[in-house]
XYZ file of C-alpha atoms in Angstrom:
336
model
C 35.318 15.245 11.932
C 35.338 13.966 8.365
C 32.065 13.104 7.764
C 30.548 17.025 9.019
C 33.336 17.556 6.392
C 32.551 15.228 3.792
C 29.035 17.077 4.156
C 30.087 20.322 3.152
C 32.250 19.352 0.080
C 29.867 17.505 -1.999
C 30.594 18.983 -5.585
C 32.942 21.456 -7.791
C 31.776 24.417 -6.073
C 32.353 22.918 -3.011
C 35.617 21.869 -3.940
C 36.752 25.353 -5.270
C 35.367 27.098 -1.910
C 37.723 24.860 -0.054
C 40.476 25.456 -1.512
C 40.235 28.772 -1.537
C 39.810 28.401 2.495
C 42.643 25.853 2.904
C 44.396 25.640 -0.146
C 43.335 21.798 -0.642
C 39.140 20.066 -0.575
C 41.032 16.770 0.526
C 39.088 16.014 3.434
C 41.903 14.072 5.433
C 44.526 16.896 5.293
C 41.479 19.911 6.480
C 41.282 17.078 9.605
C 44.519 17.086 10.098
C 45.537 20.954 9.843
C 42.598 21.335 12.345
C 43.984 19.193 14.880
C 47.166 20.225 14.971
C 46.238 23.429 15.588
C 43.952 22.528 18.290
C 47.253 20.882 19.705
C 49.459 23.426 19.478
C 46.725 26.171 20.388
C 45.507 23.885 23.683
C 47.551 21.520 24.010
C 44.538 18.722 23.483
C 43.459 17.110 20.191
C 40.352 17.151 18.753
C 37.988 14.150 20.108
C 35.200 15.030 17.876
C 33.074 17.617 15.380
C 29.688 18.419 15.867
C 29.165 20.957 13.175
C 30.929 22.332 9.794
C 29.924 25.020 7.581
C 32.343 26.134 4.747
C 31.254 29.446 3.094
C 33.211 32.554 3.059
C 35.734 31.478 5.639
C 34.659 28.009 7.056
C 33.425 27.348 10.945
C 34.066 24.483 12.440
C 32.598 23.380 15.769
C 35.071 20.619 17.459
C 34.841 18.835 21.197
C 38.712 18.507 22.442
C 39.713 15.853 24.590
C 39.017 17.105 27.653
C 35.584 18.240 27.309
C 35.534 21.858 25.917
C 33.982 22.666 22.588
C 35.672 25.088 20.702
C 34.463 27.070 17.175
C 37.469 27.216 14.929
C 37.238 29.736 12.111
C 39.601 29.100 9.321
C 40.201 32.043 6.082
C 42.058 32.064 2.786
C 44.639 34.073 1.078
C 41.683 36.423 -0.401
C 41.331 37.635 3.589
C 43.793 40.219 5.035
C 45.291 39.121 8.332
C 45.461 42.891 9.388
C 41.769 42.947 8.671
C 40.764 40.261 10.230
C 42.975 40.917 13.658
C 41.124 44.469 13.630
C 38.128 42.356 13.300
C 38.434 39.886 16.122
C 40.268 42.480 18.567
C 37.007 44.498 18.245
C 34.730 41.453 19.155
C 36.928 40.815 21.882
C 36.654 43.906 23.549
C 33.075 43.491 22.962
C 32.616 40.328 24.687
C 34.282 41.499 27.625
C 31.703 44.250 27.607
C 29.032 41.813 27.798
C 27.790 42.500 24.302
C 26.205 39.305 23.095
C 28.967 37.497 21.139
C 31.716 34.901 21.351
C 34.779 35.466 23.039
C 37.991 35.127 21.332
C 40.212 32.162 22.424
C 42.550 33.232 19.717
C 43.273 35.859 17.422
C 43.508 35.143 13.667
C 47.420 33.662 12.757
C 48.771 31.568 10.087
C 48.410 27.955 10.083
C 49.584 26.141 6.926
C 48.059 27.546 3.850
C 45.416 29.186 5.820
C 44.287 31.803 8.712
C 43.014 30.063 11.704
C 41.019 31.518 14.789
C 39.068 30.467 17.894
C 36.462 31.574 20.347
C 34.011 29.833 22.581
C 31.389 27.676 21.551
C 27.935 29.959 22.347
C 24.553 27.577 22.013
C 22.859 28.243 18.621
C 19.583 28.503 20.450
C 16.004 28.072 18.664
C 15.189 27.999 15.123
C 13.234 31.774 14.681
C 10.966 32.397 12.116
C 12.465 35.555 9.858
C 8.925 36.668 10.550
C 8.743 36.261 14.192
C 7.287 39.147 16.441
C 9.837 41.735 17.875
C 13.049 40.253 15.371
C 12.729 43.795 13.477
C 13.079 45.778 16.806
C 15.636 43.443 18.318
C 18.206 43.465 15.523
C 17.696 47.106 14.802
C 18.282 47.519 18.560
C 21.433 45.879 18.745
C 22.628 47.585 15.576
C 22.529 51.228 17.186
C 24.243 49.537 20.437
C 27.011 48.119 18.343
C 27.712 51.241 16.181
C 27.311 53.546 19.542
C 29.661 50.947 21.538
C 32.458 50.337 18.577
C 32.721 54.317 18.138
C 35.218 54.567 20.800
C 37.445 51.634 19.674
C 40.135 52.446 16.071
C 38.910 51.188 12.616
C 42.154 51.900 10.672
C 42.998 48.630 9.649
C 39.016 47.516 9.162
C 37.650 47.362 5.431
C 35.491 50.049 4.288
C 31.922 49.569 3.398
C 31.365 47.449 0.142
C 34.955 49.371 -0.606
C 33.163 52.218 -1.397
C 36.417 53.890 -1.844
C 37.307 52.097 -4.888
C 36.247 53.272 -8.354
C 35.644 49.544 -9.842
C 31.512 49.571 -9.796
C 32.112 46.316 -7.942
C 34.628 44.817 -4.953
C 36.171 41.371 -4.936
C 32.774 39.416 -4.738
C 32.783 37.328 -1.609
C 33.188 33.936 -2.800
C 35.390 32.322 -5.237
C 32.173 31.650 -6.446
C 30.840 34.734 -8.146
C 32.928 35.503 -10.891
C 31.260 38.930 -12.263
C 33.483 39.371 -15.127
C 32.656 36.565 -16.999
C 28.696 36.341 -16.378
C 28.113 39.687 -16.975
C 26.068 39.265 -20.208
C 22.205 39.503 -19.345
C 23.506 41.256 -16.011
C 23.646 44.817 -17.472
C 20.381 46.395 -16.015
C 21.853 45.199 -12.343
C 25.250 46.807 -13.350
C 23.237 49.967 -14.089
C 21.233 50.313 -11.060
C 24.305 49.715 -8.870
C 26.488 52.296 -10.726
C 23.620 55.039 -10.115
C 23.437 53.889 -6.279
C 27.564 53.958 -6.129
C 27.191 57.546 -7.762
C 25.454 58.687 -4.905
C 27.629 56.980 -2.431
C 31.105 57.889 -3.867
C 29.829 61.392 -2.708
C 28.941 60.718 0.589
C 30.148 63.054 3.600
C 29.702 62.421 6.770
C 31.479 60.918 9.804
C 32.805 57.370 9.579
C 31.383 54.417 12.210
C 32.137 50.603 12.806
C 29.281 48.246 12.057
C 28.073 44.866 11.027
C 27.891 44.436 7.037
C 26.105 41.005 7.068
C 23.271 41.861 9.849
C 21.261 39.450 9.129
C 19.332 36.586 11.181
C 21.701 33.765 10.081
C 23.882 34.586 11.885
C 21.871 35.784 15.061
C 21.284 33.010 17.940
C 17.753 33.606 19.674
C 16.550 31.955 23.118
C 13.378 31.877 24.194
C 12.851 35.441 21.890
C 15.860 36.872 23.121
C 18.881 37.653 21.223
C 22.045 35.579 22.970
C 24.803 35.935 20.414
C 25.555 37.471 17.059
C 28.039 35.735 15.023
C 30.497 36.159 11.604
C 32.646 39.351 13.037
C 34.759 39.051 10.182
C 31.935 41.001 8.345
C 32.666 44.248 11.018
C 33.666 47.527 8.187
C 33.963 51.223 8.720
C 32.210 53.600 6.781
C 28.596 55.372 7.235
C 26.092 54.616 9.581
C 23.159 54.954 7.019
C 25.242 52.297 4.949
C 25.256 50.016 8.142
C 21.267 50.624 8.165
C 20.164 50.572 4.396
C 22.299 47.277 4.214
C 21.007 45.780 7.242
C 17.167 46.581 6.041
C 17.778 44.599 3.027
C 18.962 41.303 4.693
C 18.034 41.139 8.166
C 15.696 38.727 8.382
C 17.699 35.997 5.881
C 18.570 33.299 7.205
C 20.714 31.584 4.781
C 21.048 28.117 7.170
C 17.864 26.904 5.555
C 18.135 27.862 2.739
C 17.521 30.711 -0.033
C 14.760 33.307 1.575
C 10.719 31.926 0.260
C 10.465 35.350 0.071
C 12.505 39.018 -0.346
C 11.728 41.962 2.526
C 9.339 44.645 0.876
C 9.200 48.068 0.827
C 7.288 48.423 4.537
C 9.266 46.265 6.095
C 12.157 47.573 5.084
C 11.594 50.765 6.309
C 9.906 49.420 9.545
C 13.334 48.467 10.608
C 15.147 52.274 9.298
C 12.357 53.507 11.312
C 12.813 51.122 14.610
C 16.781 52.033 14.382
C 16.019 55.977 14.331
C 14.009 55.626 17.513
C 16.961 53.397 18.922
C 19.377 55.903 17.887
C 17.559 58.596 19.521
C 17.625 60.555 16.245
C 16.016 60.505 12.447
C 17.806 60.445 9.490
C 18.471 63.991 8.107
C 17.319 63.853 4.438
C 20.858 63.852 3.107
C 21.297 60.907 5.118
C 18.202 58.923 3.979
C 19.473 59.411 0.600
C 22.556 57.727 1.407
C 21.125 54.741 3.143
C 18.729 54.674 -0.291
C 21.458 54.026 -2.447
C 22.754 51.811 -0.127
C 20.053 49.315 0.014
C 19.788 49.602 -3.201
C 23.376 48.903 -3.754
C 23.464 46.059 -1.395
C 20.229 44.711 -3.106
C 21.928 44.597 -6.647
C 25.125 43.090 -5.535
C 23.006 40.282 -4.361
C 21.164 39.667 -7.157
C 24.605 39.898 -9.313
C 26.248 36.962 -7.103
C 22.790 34.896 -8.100
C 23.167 35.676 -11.567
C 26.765 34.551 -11.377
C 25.794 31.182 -10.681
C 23.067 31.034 -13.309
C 20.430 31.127 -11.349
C 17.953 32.904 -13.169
C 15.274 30.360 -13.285
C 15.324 30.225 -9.132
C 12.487 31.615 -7.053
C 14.912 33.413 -5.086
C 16.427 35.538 -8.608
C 13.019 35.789 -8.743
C 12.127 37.704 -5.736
C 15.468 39.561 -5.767
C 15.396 40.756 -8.543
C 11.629 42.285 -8.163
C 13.327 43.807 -4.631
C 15.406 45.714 -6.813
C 12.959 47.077 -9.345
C 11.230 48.464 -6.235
C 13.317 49.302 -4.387
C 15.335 51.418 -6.759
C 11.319 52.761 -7.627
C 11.266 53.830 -3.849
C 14.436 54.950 -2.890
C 16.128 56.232 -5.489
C 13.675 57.941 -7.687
C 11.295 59.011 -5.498
């Protein structure tokens, strides 16, 4: 297990991402927190780990003793646990639906100075190309199955949307990371675009859905073209289905495994996707609600392009292309 470990915490940011996950980057002690957990959870210890990713939370993909592997999800303090239950019971009750996701082993509980979880191990499948026929129609297809399927289940304790019900112009940026406050010189025009989207969405009526805020193909698993499992159900919110959608035809075809996007969706393929998930949903946007899921793209778009500024990376090809995905968009969506 330590050296997948030693992979992932190579340098200060590294560092400062794992502690906010575990509350130390000392590689022996993360080892050791994980296998006694696997111990007291199944009763075997950890024999091996054949993957590691620390990000947001951190996922970590460990063979026990006897055989089984196991995907262990660990969170910080910056997580709710009443979130994150809401989060996890919902994927559970989707996985025994048969919707194409992990099962939970283990709902989220305290472990040390962390939040631990588990679920089954689900193959990761083949390496798609973002630009791969039919990806467009299969995410936007499982997007209107998970909002129509989750409608029936309670969101109370699930996050809202970006926390659009917050006056701040920004939530608590994902990462320990991003720290908005102090790099926001140079970052004014962003702030301003985002304010005018969060105008329109702080007005917003309509009824409230659950969905998937990071719908996007890292964390998809494909198989011979077909979708198997979507992953990261932390990310599930409550809020607006056009949110869901303008969000979702931002990102969707990032995969973030490999790397920064080469290049940011455009305008037509953006909407290609709005207009796949209106035939899904058996319905088109009213024009009320394709202003909404404007700003929202557009909001989702700048927030991006804030966290990149945030780590001063203004000379990268990726500030680059997100930051000419804004201009446009915000041309298409929001003054047109």
């Amino acid at each position: 297990m330590r050296s997948q470990l030693e992979q992932q915490i190579v340098d200060a940011s590294d560092v400062a991402v794992a502690r906010s996950i575990f509350g130390t980057a000392d590689v022996d002690a993360i080892s050791d927190l994980l296998d006694r957990y696997c111990q007291a959870v199944f009763k075997r210890a950890i024999a091996a780990c054949t993957f590691a990713y620390i990000s947001v939370g951190a996922t970590v993909v460990v063979q026990l003793t006897d055989g089984t592997k196991v995907v262990l999800k660990a969170y910080g303090q910056r997580h709710s646990p009443k979130a994150l239950t809401a989060s996890f019971g919902l994927q559970k009750a989707l996985a025994e639906t048969g919707f194409p996701c992990p099962e939970v082993l283990q709902l989220p509980q305290p472990f040390d100075a962390t939040l631990l979880t588990a679920q089954t191990f689900c193959d990761p499948g083949e390496r798609v190309k973002s630009n791969a026929a039919n990806i467009s129609h299969t995410m936007a297809r499982y997007l209107a199955q998970l909002i129509r399927q989750a409608k029936s289940y309670p969101h109370h304790d699930l996050p809202i949307w970006m926390e659009m019900d917050r006056d701040q112009l920004w939530h608590q940026p994902h990462s320990v990371l991003f720290d908005f406050e102090k790099t926001a010189t140079g970052a004014e025009w962003i702030d301003q675009i985002a304010l005018w989207a969060k105008q329109i969405l702080r007005e917003a009526t309509g009824p409230w859905v659950i969905g998937h805020s990071d719908w996007s193909l890292q964390n998809m698993s494909f198989c011979q073209g077909q979708l198997t499992c979507v992953y990261d159900w932390d990310s599930l919110r409550v809020g607006l289905e056009p949110c869901f959608v303008g969000g979702a035809a931002r990102c969707y075809r990032h995969d973030w495994r490999y790397g920064p996007p080469e290049t940011a969706i455009s305008i037509a393929e953006a909407q290609g996707f709005i207009n796949i998930y209106e035939s899904e949903r058996g319905q088109p946007f009213s024009l009320e609600e394709y202003r909404i899921l404007g700003a929202a793209l557009v909001y989702t778009a700048a927030y991006g392009l804030r966290c990149t500024h945030a780590i001063k990376q203004s000379d990268h090809l990726h500030y680059e292309n997100s930051r000419r995905q804004l201009l446009q968009f915000t041309d298409y969506f929001l003054k047109h």
